[in-house]
PDB file of C-alpha atoms and ligand atoms in Angstrom:
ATOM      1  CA  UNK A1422      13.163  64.904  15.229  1.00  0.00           C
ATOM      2  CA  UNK A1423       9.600  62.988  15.269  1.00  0.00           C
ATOM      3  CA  UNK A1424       7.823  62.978  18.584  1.00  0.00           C
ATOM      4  CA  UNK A1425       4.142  61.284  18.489  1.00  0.00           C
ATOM      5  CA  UNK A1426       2.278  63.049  21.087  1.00  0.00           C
ATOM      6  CA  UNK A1427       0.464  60.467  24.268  1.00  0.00           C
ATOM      7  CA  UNK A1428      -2.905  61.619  22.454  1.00  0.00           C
ATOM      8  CA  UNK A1429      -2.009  59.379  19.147  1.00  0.00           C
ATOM      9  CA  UNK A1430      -3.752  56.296  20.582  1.00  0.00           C
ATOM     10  CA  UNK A1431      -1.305  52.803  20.842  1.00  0.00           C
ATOM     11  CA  UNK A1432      -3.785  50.523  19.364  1.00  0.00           C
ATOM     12  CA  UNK A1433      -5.516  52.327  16.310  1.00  0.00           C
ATOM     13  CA  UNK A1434      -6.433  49.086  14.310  1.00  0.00           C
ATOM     14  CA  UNK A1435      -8.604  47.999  17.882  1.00  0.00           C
ATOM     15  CA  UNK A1436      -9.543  51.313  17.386  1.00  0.00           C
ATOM     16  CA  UNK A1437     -11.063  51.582  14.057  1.00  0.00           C
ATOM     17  CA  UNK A1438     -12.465  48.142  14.378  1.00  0.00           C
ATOM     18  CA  UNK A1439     -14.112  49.390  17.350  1.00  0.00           C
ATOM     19  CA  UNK A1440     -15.624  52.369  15.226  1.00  0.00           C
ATOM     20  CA  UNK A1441     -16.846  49.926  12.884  1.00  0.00           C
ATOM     21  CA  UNK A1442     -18.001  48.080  15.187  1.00  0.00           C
ATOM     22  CA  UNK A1443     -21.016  50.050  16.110  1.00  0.00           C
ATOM     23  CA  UNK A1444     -22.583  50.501  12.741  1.00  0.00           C
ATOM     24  CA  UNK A1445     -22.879  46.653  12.852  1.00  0.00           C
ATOM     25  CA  UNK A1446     -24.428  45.758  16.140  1.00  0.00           C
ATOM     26  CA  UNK A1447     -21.249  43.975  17.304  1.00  0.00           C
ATOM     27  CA  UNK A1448     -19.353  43.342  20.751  1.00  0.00           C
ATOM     28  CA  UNK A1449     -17.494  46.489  20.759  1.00  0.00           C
ATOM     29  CA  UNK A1450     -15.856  45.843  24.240  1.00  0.00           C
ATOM     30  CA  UNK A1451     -14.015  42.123  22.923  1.00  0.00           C
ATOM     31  CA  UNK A1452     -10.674  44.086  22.416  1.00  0.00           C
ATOM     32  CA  UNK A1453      -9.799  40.658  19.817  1.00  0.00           C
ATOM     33  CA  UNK A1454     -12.906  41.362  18.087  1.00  0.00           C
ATOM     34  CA  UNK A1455     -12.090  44.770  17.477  1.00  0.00           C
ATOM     35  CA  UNK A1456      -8.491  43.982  16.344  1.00  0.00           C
ATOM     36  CA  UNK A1457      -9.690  41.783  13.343  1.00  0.00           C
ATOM     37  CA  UNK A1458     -12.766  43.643  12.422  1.00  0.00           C
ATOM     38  CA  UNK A1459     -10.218  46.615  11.904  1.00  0.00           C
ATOM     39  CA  UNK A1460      -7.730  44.807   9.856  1.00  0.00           C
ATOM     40  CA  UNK A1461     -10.844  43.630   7.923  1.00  0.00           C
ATOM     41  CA  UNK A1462     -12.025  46.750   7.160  1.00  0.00           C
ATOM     42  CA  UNK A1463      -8.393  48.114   6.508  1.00  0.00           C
ATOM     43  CA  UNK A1464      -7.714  45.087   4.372  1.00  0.00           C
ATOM     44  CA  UNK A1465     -11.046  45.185   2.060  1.00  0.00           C
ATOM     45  CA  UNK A1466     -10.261  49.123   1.859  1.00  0.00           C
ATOM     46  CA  UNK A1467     -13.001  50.370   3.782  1.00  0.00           C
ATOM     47  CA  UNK A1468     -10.868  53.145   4.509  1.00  0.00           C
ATOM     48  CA  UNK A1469     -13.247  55.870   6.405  1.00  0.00           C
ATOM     49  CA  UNK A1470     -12.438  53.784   9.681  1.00  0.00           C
ATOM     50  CA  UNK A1471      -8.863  55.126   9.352  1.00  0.00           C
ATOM     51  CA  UNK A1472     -10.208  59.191   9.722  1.00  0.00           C
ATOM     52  CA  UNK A1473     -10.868  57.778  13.689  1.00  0.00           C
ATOM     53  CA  UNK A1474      -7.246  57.244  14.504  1.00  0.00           C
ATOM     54  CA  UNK A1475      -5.109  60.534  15.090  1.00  0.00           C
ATOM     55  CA  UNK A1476      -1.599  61.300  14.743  1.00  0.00           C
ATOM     56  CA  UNK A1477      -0.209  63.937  16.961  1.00  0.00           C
ATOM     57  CA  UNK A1478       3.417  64.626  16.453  1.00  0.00           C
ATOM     58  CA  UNK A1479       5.687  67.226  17.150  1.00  0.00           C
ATOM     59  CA  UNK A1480       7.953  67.712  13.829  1.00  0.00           C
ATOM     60  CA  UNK A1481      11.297  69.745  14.293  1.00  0.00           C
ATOM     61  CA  UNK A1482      14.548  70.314  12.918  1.00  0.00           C
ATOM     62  CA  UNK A1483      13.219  69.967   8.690  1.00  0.00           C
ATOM     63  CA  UNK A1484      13.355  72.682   6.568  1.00  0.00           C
ATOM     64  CA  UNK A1485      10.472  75.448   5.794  1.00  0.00           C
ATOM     65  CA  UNK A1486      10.784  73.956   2.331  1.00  0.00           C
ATOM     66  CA  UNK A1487       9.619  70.406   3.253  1.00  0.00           C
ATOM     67  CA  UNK A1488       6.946  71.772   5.496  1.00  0.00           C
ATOM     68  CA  UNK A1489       5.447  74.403   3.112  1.00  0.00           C
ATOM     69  CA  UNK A1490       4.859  71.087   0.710  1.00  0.00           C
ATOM     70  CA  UNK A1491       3.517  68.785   3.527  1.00  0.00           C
ATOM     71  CA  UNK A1492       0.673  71.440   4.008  1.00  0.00           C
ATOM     72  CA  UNK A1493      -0.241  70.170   0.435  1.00  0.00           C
ATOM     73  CA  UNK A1494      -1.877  67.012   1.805  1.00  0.00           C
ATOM     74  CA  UNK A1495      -5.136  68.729   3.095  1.00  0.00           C
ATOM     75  CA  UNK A1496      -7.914  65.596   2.949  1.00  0.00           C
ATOM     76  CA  UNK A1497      -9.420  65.185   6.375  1.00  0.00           C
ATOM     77  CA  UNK A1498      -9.159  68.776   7.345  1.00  0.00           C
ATOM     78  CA  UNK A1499      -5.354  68.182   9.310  1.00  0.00           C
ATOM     79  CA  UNK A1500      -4.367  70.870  11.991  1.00  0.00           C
ATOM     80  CA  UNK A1501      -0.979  72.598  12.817  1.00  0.00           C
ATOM     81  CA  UNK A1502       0.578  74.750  15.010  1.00  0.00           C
ATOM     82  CA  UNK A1503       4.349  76.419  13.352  1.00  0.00           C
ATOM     83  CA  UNK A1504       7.254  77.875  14.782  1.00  0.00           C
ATOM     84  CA  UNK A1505       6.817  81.929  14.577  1.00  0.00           C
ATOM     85  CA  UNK A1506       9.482  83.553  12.321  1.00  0.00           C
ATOM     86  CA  UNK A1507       8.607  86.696  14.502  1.00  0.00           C
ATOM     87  CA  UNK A1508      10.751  85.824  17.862  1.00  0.00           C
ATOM     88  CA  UNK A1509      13.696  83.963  15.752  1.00  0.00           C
ATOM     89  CA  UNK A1510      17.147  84.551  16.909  1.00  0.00           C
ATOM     90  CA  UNK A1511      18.727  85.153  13.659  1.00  0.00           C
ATOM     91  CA  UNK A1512      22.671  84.267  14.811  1.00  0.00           C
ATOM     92  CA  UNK A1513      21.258  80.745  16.017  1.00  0.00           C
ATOM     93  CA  UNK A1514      18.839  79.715  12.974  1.00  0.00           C
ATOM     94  CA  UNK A1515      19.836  76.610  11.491  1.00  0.00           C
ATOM     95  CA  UNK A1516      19.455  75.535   8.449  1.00  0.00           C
ATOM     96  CA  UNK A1517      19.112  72.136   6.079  1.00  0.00           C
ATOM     97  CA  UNK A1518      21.877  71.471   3.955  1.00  0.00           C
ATOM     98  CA  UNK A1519      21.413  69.159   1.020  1.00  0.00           C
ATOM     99  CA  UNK A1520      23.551  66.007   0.685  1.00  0.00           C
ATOM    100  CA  UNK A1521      24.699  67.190  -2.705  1.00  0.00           C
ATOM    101  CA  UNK A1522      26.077  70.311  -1.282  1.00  0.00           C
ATOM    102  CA  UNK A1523      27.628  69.309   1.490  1.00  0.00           C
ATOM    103  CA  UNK A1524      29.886  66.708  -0.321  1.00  0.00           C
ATOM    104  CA  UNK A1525      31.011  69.624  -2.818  1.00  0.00           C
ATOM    105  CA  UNK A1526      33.229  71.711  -1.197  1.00  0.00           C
ATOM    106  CA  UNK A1527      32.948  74.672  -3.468  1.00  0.00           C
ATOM    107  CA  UNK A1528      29.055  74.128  -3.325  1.00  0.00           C
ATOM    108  CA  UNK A1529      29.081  73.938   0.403  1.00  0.00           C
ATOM    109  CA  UNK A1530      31.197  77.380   1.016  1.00  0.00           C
ATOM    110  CA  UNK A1531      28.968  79.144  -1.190  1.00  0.00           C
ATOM    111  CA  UNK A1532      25.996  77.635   0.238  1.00  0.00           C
ATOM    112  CA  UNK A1533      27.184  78.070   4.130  1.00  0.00           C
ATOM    113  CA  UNK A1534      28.379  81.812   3.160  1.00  0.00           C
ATOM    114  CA  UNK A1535      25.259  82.600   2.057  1.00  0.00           C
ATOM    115  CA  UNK A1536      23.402  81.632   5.280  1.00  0.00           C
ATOM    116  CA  UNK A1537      25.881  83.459   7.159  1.00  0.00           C
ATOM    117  CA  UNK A1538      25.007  86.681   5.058  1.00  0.00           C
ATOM    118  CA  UNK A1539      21.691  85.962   5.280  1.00  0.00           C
ATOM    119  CA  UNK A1540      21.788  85.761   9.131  1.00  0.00           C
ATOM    120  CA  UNK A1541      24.219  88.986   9.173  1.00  0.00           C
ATOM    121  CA  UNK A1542      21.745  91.001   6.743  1.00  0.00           C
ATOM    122  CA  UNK A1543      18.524  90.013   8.913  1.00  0.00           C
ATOM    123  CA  UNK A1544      20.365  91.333  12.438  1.00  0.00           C
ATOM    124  CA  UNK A1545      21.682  94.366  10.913  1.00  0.00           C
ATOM    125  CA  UNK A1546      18.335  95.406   9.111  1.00  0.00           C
ATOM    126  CA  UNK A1547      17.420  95.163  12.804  1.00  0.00           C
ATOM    127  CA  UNK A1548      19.732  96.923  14.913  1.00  0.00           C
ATOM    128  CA  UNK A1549      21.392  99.406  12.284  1.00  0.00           C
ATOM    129  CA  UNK A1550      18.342 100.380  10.235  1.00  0.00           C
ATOM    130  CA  UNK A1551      15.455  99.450  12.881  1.00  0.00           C
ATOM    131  CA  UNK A1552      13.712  97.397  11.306  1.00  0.00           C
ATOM    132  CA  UNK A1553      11.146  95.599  12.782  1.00  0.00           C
ATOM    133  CA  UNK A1554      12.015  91.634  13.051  1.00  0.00           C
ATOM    134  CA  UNK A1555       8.967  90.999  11.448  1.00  0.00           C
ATOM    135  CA  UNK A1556       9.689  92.804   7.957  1.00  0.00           C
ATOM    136  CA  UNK A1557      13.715  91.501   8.483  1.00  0.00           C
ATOM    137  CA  UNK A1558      12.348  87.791   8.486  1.00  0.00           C
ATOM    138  CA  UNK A1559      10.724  88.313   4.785  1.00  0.00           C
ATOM    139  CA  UNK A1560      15.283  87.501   3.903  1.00  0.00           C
ATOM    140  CA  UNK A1561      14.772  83.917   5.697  1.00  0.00           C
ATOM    141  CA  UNK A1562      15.588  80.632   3.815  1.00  0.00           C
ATOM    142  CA  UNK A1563      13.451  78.408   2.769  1.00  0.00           C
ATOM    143  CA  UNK A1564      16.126  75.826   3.917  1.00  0.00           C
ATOM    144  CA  UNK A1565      15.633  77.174   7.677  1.00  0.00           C
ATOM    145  CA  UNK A1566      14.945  74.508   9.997  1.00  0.00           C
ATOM    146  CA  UNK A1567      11.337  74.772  11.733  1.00  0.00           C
ATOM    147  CA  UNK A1568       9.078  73.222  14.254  1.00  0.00           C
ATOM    148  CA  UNK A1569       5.713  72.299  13.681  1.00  0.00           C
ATOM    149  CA  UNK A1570       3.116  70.629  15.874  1.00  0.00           C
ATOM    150  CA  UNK A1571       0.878  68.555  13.565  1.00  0.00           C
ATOM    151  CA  UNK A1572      -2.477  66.815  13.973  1.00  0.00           C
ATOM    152  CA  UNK A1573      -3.870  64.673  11.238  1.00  0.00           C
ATOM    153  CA  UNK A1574      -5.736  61.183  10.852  1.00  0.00           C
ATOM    154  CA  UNK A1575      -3.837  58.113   9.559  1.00  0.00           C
ATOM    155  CA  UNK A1576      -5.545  57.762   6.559  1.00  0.00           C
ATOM    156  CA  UNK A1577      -4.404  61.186   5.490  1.00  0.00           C
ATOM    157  CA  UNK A1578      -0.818  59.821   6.273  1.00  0.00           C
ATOM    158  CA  UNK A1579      -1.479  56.801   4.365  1.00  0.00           C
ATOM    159  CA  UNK A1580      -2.007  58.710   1.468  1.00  0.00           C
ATOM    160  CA  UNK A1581       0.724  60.472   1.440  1.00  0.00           C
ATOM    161  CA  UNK A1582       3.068  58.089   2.313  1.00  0.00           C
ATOM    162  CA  UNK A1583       2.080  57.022  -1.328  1.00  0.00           C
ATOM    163  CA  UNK A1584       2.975  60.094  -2.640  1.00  0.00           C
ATOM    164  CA  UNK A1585       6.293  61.018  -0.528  1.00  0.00           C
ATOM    165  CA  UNK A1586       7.918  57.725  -0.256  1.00  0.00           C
ATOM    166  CA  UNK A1587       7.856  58.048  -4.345  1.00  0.00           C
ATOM    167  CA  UNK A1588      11.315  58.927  -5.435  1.00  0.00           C
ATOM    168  CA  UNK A1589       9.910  61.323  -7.629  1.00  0.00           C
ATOM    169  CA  UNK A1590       9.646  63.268  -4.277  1.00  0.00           C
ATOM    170  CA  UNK A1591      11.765  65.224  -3.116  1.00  0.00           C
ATOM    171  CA  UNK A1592      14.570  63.875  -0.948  1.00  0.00           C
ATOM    172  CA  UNK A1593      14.051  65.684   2.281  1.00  0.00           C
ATOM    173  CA  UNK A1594      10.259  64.617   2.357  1.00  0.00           C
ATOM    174  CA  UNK A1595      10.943  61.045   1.537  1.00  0.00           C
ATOM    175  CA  UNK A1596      13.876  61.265   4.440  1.00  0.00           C
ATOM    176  CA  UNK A1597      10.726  63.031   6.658  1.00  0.00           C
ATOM    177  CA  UNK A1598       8.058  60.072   5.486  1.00  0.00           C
ATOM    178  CA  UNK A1599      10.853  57.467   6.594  1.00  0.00           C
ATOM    179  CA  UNK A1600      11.069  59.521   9.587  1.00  0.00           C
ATOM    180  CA  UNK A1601       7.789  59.138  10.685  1.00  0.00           C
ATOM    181  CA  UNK A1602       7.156  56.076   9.393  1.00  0.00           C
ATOM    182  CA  UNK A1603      10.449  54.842  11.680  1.00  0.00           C
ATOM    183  CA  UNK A1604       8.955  56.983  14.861  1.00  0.00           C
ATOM    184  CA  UNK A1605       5.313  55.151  14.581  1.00  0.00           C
ATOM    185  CA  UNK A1606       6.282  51.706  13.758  1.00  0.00           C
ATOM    186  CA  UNK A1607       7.894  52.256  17.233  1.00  0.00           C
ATOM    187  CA  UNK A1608       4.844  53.353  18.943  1.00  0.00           C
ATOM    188  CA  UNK A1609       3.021  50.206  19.285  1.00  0.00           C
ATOM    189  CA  UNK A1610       3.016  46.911  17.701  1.00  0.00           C
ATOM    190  CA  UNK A1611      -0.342  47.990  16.300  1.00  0.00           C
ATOM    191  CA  UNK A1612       1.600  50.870  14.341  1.00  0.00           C
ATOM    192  CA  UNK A1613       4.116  48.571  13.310  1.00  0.00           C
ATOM    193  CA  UNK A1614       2.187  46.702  11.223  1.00  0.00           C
ATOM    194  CA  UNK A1615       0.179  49.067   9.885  1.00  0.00           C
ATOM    195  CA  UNK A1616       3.523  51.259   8.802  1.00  0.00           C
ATOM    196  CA  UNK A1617       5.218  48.012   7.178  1.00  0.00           C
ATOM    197  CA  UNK A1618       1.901  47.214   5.497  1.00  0.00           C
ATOM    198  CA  UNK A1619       0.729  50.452   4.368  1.00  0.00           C
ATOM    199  CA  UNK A1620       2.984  53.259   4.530  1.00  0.00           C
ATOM    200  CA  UNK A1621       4.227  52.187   0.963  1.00  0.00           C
ATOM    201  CA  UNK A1622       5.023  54.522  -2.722  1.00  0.00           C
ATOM    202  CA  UNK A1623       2.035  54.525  -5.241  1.00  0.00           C
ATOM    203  CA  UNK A1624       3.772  52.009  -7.427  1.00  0.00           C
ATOM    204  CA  UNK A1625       2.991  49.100  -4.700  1.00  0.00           C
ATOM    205  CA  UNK A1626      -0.565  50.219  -4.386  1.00  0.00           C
ATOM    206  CA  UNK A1627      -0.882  51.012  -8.355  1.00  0.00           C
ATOM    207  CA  UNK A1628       0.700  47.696  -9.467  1.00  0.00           C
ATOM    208  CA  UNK A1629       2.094  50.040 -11.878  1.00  0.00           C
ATOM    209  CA  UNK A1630       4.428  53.478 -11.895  1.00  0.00           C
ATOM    210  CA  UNK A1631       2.021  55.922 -12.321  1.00  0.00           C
ATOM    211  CA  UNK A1632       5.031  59.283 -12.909  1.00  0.00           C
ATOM    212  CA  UNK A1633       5.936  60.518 -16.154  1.00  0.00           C
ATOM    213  CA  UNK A1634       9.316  60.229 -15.287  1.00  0.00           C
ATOM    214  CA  UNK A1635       9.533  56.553 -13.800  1.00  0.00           C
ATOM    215  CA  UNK A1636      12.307  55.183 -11.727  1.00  0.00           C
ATOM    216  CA  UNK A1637      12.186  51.938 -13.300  1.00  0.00           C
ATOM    217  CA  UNK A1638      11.236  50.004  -9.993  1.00  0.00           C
ATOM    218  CA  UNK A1639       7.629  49.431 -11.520  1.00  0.00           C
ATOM    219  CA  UNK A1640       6.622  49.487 -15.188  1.00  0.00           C
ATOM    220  CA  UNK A1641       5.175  52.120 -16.288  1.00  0.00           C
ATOM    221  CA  UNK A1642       1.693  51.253 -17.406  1.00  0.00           C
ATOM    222  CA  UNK A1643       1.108  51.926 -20.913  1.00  0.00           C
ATOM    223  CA  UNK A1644      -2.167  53.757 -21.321  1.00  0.00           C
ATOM    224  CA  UNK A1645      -1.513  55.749 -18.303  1.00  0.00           C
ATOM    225  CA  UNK A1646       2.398  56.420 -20.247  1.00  0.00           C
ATOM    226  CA  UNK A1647       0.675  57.579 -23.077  1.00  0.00           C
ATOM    227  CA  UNK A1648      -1.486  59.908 -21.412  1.00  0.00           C
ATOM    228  CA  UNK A1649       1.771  61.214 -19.029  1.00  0.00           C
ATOM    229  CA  UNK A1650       3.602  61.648 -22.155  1.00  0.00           C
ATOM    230  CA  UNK A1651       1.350  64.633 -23.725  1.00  0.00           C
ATOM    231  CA  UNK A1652       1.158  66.286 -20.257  1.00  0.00           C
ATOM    232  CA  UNK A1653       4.005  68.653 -18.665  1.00  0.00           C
ATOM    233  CA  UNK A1654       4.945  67.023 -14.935  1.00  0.00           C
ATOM    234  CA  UNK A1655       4.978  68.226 -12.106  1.00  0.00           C
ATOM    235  CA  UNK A1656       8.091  70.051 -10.038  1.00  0.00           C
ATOM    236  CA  UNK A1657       7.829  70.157  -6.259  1.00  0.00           C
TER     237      UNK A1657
HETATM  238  C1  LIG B1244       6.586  64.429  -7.541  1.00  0.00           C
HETATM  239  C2  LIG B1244       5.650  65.490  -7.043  1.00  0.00           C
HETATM  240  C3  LIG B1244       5.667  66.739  -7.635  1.00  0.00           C
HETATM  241  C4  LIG B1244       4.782  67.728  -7.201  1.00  0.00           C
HETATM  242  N1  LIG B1244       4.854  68.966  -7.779  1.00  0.00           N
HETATM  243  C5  LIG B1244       4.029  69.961  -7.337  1.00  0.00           C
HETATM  244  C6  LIG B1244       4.120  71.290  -7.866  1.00  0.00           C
HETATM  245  O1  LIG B1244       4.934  71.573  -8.735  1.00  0.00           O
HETATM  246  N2  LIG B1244       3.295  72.230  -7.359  1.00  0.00           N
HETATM  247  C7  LIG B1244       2.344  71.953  -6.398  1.00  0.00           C
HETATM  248  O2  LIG B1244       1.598  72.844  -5.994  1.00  0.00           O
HETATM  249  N3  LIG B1244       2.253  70.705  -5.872  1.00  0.00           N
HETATM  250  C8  LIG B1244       3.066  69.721  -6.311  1.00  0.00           C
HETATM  251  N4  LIG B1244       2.981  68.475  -5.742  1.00  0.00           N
HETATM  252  C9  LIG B1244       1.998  68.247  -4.671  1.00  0.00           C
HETATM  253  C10 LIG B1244       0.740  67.577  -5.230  1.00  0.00           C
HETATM  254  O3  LIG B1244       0.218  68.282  -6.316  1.00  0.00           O
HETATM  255  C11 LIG B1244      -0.339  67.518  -4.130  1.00  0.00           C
HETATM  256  O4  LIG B1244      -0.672  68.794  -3.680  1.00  0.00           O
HETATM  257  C12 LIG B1244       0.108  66.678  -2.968  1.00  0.00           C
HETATM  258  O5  LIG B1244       0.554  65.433  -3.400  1.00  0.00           O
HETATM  259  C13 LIG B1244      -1.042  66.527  -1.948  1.00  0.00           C
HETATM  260  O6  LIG B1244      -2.234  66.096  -2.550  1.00  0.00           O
HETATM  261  P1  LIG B1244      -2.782  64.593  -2.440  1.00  0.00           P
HETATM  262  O7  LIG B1244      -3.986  64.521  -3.255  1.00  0.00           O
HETATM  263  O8  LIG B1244      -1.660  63.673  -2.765  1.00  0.00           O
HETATM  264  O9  LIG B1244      -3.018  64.396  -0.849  1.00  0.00           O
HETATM  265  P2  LIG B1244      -4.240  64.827   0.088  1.00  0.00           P
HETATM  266  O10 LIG B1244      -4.545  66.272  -0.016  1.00  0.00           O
HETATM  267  O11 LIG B1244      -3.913  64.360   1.465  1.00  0.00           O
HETATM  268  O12 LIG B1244      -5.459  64.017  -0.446  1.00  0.00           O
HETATM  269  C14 LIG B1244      -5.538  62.610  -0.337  1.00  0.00           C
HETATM  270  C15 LIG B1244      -6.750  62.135  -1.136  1.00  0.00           C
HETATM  271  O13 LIG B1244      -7.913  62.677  -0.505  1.00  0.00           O
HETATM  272  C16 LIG B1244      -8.865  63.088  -1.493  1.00  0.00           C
HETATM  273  N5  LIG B1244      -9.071  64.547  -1.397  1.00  0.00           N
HETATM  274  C17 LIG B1244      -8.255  65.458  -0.808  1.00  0.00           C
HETATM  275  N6  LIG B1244      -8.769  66.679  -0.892  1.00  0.00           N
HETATM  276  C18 LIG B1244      -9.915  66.561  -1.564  1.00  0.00           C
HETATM  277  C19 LIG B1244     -10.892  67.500  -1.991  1.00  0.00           C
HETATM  278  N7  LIG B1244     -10.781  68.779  -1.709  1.00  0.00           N
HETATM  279  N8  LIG B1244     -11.923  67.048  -2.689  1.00  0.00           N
HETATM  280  C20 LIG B1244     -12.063  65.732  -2.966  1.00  0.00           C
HETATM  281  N9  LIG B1244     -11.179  64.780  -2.595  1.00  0.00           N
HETATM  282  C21 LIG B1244     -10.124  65.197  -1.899  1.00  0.00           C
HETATM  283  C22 LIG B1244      -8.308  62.657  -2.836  1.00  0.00           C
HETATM  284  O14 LIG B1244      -8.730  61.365  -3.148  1.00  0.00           O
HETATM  285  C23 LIG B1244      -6.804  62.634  -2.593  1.00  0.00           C
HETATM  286  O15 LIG B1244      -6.114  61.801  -3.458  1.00  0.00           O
HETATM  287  C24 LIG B1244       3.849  67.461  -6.167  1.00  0.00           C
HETATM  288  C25 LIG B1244       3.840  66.186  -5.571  1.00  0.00           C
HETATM  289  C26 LIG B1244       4.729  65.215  -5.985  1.00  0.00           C
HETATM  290  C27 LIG B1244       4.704  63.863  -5.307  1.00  0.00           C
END
């Protein structure tokens, strides 16, 4: 369901070392060279080499729900193309079903019926009433499955790695995170490391859980506890 595009370069550490390279009068064609000045500048969080390494990836088959939150992560200006609802064909749309739901059988009937009425109601507004598609499509799910063709640099997906791979984050973006994670770590060796090194929940980078509502993994710092504890949290 992850495809990284041919433009997403193999070796992005060479890559950003190679950036770096330039501002300090070094060998930038010593492919070595470049390979440990980037994982220098990674390591010592000089992080601006990062916004030179792309990720191009086709994402398909999550819901409208997971995507309308991953446009959240906007630092570094990231680019997308998404799946029109306009040209949908309503009797094929597909849709995400939750793990809780589809375990429950009562929960599951009710939740597949509705989809099915949903689908129904959107091709009859259509071909009974004649109504355009585009005013029938304001019914769809946020649970519909769509396909989005995203462009953004790695430090952007750094970041949110931190915040998705929380597990104060909702399941299906966590399950997308590992997704991506999985699909780049199989890129290149390069990517590889830099996913099992980097693409990590804020409580690794933090030291310390930094959510109100703490999973217990990390301990929960205590200043930043008592200034959670007179705030309401957040519920994406
Ligand atoms: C558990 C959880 C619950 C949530 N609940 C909600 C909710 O109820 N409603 C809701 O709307 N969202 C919610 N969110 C989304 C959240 O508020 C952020 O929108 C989301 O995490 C993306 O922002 P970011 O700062 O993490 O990432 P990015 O936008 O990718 O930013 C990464 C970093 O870049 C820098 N940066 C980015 N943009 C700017 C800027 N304009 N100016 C200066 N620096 C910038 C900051 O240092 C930032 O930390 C929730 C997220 C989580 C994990």
């Amino acid at each position: 369901m992850i495809t990284i595009l041919e433009e997403t370069p193999k070796n992005p550490i060479t890559l950003m070392g190679q950036r770096a390279g330039v501002c300090w009068g070094a060998d930038i064609h010593d492919k070595e060279k470049n390979y440990r000045r980037g994982l220098d500048c990674i390591r010592s969080g000089h992080h601006r080499v990062m916004e030179y390494v792309n990720v191009e990836m086709i994402i398909d088959g999550y819901s409208a729900r997971v995507i309308r939150e991953w446009y959240t992560h906007i630092g570094g200006a990231p680019t997308r193309l998404q799946a029109s609802t306009r040209y949908i064909n309503y009797k094929d749309f597909s849709y995400t079903t939750p793990p809780l739901i589809e375990k429950n059988q009562e929960a599951a009937e009710i939740y597949h019926q509705t989809m099915n009425t949903i689908a129904e109601a959107c091709s009859r507004l259509e071909s009974e009433c004649g109504i355009p598609r585009e005013d029938a499509a304001m019914l769809l799910p946020l649970g519909m499955t769509t396909r989005i063709v995203d462009k953004r640099n790695v430090r952007n997906l750094i970041e949110m790695s931190h915040q998705r791979l929380c597990t104060r984050a909702y399941w299906e973006y966590r399950l997308l995170m590992q997704d991506i994670g999985k699909a780049l770590g199989e890129y290149s060796e390069e990517w590889s490391y830099l996913v099992n090194h980097y693409f990590v929940p804020k409580c690794e980078v933090a030291g310390y859980c930094t959510e109100k509502k703490s999973c217990g993994k990390a301990k929960v710092f205590s200043a930043v506890a008592d200034i959670l504890n007179k705030q309401p949290a957040m519920q994406e």
